[in-house]
Amino acid sequence: AQTVTQSQPEMSVQEAETVTLSCTYDTSESDYYLFWYKQPPSRQMILVIRQEAYKQQNATENRFSVNFQKAAKSFSLKISDSQLGDAAMYFCAYRSGDSGYALNFGKGTSLLVTP
Amino acid sequence: ETGVTQTPRHLVMGMTNKKSLKCEQHLGHNAMYWYKQSAKKPLELMFVYNFKEQTENNSVPSRFSPECPNSSHLFLHLHTLQPEDSALYLCASSQDNWSLSYEQYFGPGTRLTVT
């Protein structure tokens, strides 16, 4: 079974600083996608960034970027210039064909942003 | 309305009650999902519908009964629930359930409390 591990239940960052959230996953598949989702206190989960396993180049979306290490099965999220609105739960997720195309989520990391 | 909507947002029910959760997506998607979100646990996929056909039932107890009358609407019928079923129930949709890359769009969730 595929598993996604987020080892940091809580993280804290000061406004304008950079923070990295870690995620590791376990799979025997060669083709899969990885995602980071954000769930603010209002509870609506939204996609932050996605990465295809076949692409070596790390995905970037504005202040959000990933460090994808395929051999190590690691997929960390870097948030630069942190803003108060970045405070949320962040979920790492994995999707492949042999999981029935279902999203497998980690337990999440709660990010606190301090002024 | 746009995106994925869920009603009600909060629900308190006794163990002998029957109630239904409703989800509606306005994105023209063909796949819809029910997830259960409990504290300190990863999101659990419950059901998947692709083009109105149920493609996944993730060993969910029969006291949860899904219904997908069309690609835009998804229901979760609840009866004789247990207190451990108290959780946030999230609905999501995506273009379909065949492509690994398709983003899932989430609703705000229904906070269910079983007394």
Coordinates of C-alpha atoms in Angstrom, one line a residue:
Chain A
A1 CA 0.0 0.0 0.0
Q2 CA 1.1 3.5 -0.7
T3 CA 1.9 5.7 2.3
V4 CA 2.6 9.3 2.6
T5 CA 4.4 10.6 5.7
Q6 CA 4.6 14.1 7.0
S7 CA 6.9 14.1 9.9
Q8 CA 6.2 17.6 11.1
P9 CA 2.8 17.9 12.8
E10 CA 3.4 21.6 13.4
M11 CA 5.7 24.2 12.0
S12 CA 6.1 27.9 12.7
V13 CA 7.6 30.7 10.5
Q14 CA 7.9 34.4 10.9
E15 CA 6.4 36.7 8.3
A16 CA 8.7 37.2 5.2
E17 CA 10.8 34.2 6.2
T18 CA 11.1 30.9 4.4
V19 CA 9.9 27.6 5.6
T20 CA 10.1 24.0 4.3
L21 CA 7.6 21.3 4.9
S22 CA 8.7 17.7 4.5
C23 CA 7.0 14.8 2.9
T24 CA 8.1 11.3 2.1
Y25 CA 6.2 8.6 0.3
D26 CA 6.4 5.0 -0.5
T27 CA 5.7 3.5 -3.9
S28 CA 6.9 0.9 -6.4
E29 CA 5.3 2.8 -9.2
S30 CA 7.3 4.8 -11.8
D31 CA 4.5 7.0 -13.0
Y32 CA 2.7 9.1 -10.4
Y33 CA 1.8 12.6 -9.3
L34 CA 2.5 14.4 -6.1
F35 CA 0.5 17.2 -4.7
W36 CA 0.5 19.8 -1.9
Y37 CA -2.9 20.9 -0.8
K38 CA -3.6 23.8 1.6
Q39 CA -6.5 23.8 4.0
P40 CA -7.1 27.2 5.7
P41 CA -9.1 27.5 8.9
S42 CA -12.3 28.0 6.7
R43 CA -11.8 24.4 5.7
Q44 CA -11.9 24.6 1.9
M45 CA -8.9 22.6 0.6
I46 CA -7.1 24.1 -2.4
L47 CA -4.2 22.8 -4.5
V48 CA -0.9 24.6 -4.0
I49 CA 1.4 22.8 -6.4
R50 CA 1.8 19.5 -8.3
Q51 CA 4.7 17.5 -9.6
E52 CA 4.8 14.7 -12.1
A53 CA 7.3 12.0 -11.2
Y54 CA 8.7 11.9 -14.8
K55 CA 9.7 15.5 -14.7
Q56 CA 13.1 16.2 -13.1
Q57 CA 12.6 19.9 -12.9
N58 CA 11.1 21.0 -9.6
A59 CA 7.6 22.6 -9.9
T60 CA 7.3 26.3 -8.9
E61 CA 4.2 28.4 -8.3
N62 CA 5.1 32.0 -7.3
R63 CA 6.3 31.8 -3.7
F64 CA 5.8 28.0 -3.5
S65 CA 8.3 25.5 -4.8
V66 CA 9.1 21.9 -4.3
N67 CA 12.2 19.9 -3.8
F68 CA 11.5 16.5 -5.5
Q69 CA 14.0 13.8 -4.8
K70 CA 12.7 10.8 -6.7
A71 CA 15.3 8.3 -5.5
A72 CA 14.8 9.3 -1.9
K73 CA 11.0 9.5 -2.4
S74 CA 11.0 12.9 -0.9
F75 CA 8.7 15.8 -1.9
S76 CA 9.2 18.9 0.3
L77 CA 7.4 22.2 0.0
K78 CA 9.2 25.5 0.3
I79 CA 7.3 28.6 1.0
S80 CA 9.3 31.8 0.5
D81 CA 8.4 35.3 1.8
S82 CA 5.8 33.8 4.1
Q83 CA 2.6 35.7 4.6
L84 CA -0.1 35.6 7.3
G85 CA -2.5 34.1 4.8
D86 CA -0.2 31.1 4.4
A87 CA -1.3 29.9 7.9
A88 CA -3.1 26.6 7.3
M89 CA -2.9 22.8 7.3
Y90 CA -0.7 21.6 4.5
F91 CA -1.3 18.1 3.1
C92 CA 1.0 16.1 0.9
A93 CA -0.7 13.7 -1.4
Y94 CA 0.2 11.0 -3.9
R95 CA -1.7 9.6 -6.9
S96 CA -0.9 6.6 -9.1
G97 CA -2.7 4.1 -11.2
D98 CA -2.3 1.2 -8.9
S99 CA -4.0 3.1 -6.1
G100 CA -7.1 3.3 -8.3
Y101 CA -6.2 6.9 -9.1
A102 CA -7.2 7.8 -5.6
L103 CA -5.4 10.6 -3.8
N104 CA -3.4 9.2 -0.8
F105 CA -2.9 11.9 1.8
G106 CA -0.4 12.4 4.6
K107 CA -1.6 13.5 8.1
G108 CA -0.8 17.1 7.4
T109 CA 1.4 19.8 8.8
S110 CA -0.1 22.8 10.7
L111 CA 1.8 26.0 9.7
L112 CA 1.7 29.0 12.0
V113 CA 2.8 32.3 10.6
T114 CA 3.8 34.9 13.2
P115 CA 4.0 38.6 12.6
Chain B
E1 CA -22.4 29.6 -7.2
T2 CA -19.1 28.4 -8.4
G3 CA -16.9 25.5 -7.4
V4 CA -18.0 22.8 -5.1
T5 CA -20.7 23.4 -2.5
Q6 CA -21.8 21.2 0.4
T7 CA -24.9 21.3 2.5
P8 CA -25.4 21.4 5.4
R9 CA -22.2 22.8 6.8
H10 CA -22.9 21.5 10.2
L11 CA -25.0 18.5 11.3
V12 CA -25.7 17.0 14.7
M13 CA -27.6 13.8 14.6
G14 CA -28.5 11.0 17.0
M15 CA -27.5 7.4 16.4
T16 CA -31.0 6.4 15.3
N17 CA -31.5 9.3 12.8
K18 CA -31.4 9.3 9.1
K19 CA -29.9 12.2 7.3
S20 CA -28.2 13.1 4.0
L21 CA -25.3 15.2 3.0
K22 CA -25.4 16.9 -0.3
C23 CA -22.6 18.0 -2.7
E24 CA -22.9 19.9 -5.9
Q25 CA -20.2 20.9 -8.3
H26 CA -20.5 23.7 -10.9
L27 CA -17.3 22.9 -12.8
G28 CA -18.5 20.5 -15.4
H29 CA -16.5 17.6 -13.9
N30 CA -17.3 14.0 -14.4
A31 CA -15.8 12.5 -11.2
M32 CA -16.9 13.1 -7.6
Y33 CA -15.5 11.8 -4.3
W34 CA -16.4 11.6 -0.7
Y35 CA -13.6 11.8 1.9
K36 CA -13.7 11.5 5.7
Q37 CA -11.4 13.8 7.7
S38 CA -10.8 12.9 11.3
A39 CA -8.5 14.6 13.7
K40 CA -4.9 13.5 13.5
K41 CA -5.6 11.0 10.7
P42 CA -5.0 11.3 7.0
L43 CA -8.0 12.0 4.8
E44 CA -9.8 8.7 4.1
L45 CA -11.3 8.2 0.6
M46 CA -14.8 6.7 1.0
F47 CA -16.4 6.6 -2.4
V48 CA -15.5 7.5 -6.0
Y49 CA -18.0 8.1 -8.8
N50 CA -16.7 8.4 -12.4
F51 CA -19.4 9.4 -15.0
K52 CA -22.1 8.5 -12.5
E53 CA -20.7 5.0 -11.9
Q54 CA -19.3 4.1 -8.6
T55 CA -15.7 2.9 -9.1
E56 CA -14.5 2.7 -5.6
N57 CA -16.0 1.8 -2.2
N58 CA -13.1 1.9 0.2
S59 CA -14.5 -0.7 2.7
V60 CA -17.0 1.8 4.0
P61 CA -19.6 0.5 6.4
S62 CA -23.1 0.1 5.0
R63 CA -24.5 2.7 7.3
F64 CA -23.0 5.2 4.7
S65 CA -24.8 5.0 1.4
P66 CA -23.7 7.2 -1.6
E67 CA -25.9 8.3 -4.4
C68 CA -24.8 10.0 -7.6
P69 CA -27.9 10.9 -9.7
N70 CA -25.9 12.9 -12.2
S71 CA -22.3 14.2 -12.7
S72 CA -23.1 17.4 -10.8
H73 CA -24.7 16.0 -7.7
L74 CA -23.5 13.6 -5.0
F75 CA -25.2 12.5 -1.8
L76 CA -24.2 10.6 1.2
H77 CA -27.1 9.0 3.0
L78 CA -26.5 8.4 6.7
H79 CA -28.3 6.0 9.0
T80 CA -27.7 4.4 12.4
L81 CA -24.3 6.1 12.7
Q82 CA -21.9 5.6 15.6
P83 CA -20.1 8.4 17.6
E84 CA -16.8 7.5 15.9
D85 CA -18.4 8.6 12.6
S86 CA -18.2 12.2 13.9
A87 CA -15.8 13.9 11.5
L88 CA -15.6 16.4 8.7
Y89 CA -16.9 15.0 5.4
L90 CA -15.4 16.5 2.3
C91 CA -16.7 16.2 -1.2
A92 CA -14.4 16.7 -4.2
S93 CA -14.6 16.7 -7.9
S94 CA -12.2 16.4 -10.9
Q95 CA -12.4 16.3 -14.6
D96 CA -12.5 12.5 -14.5
N97 CA -10.9 9.8 -12.5
W98 CA -8.5 8.4 -15.2
S99 CA -5.9 11.1 -15.5
L100 CA -3.2 11.2 -12.7
S101 CA -2.7 14.9 -13.2
Y102 CA -6.2 16.2 -12.8
E103 CA -6.6 18.4 -9.7
Q104 CA -9.4 17.6 -7.3
Y105 CA -11.5 20.5 -6.2
F106 CA -12.8 20.3 -2.7
G107 CA -16.0 21.6 -1.0
P108 CA -16.0 23.3 2.4
G109 CA -17.1 20.1 4.1
T110 CA -19.9 19.1 6.5
R111 CA -19.0 18.9 10.1
L112 CA -20.9 15.9 11.4
T113 CA -21.4 15.2 15.1
V114 CA -23.1 12.0 16.1
T115 CA -24.5 12.0 19.7

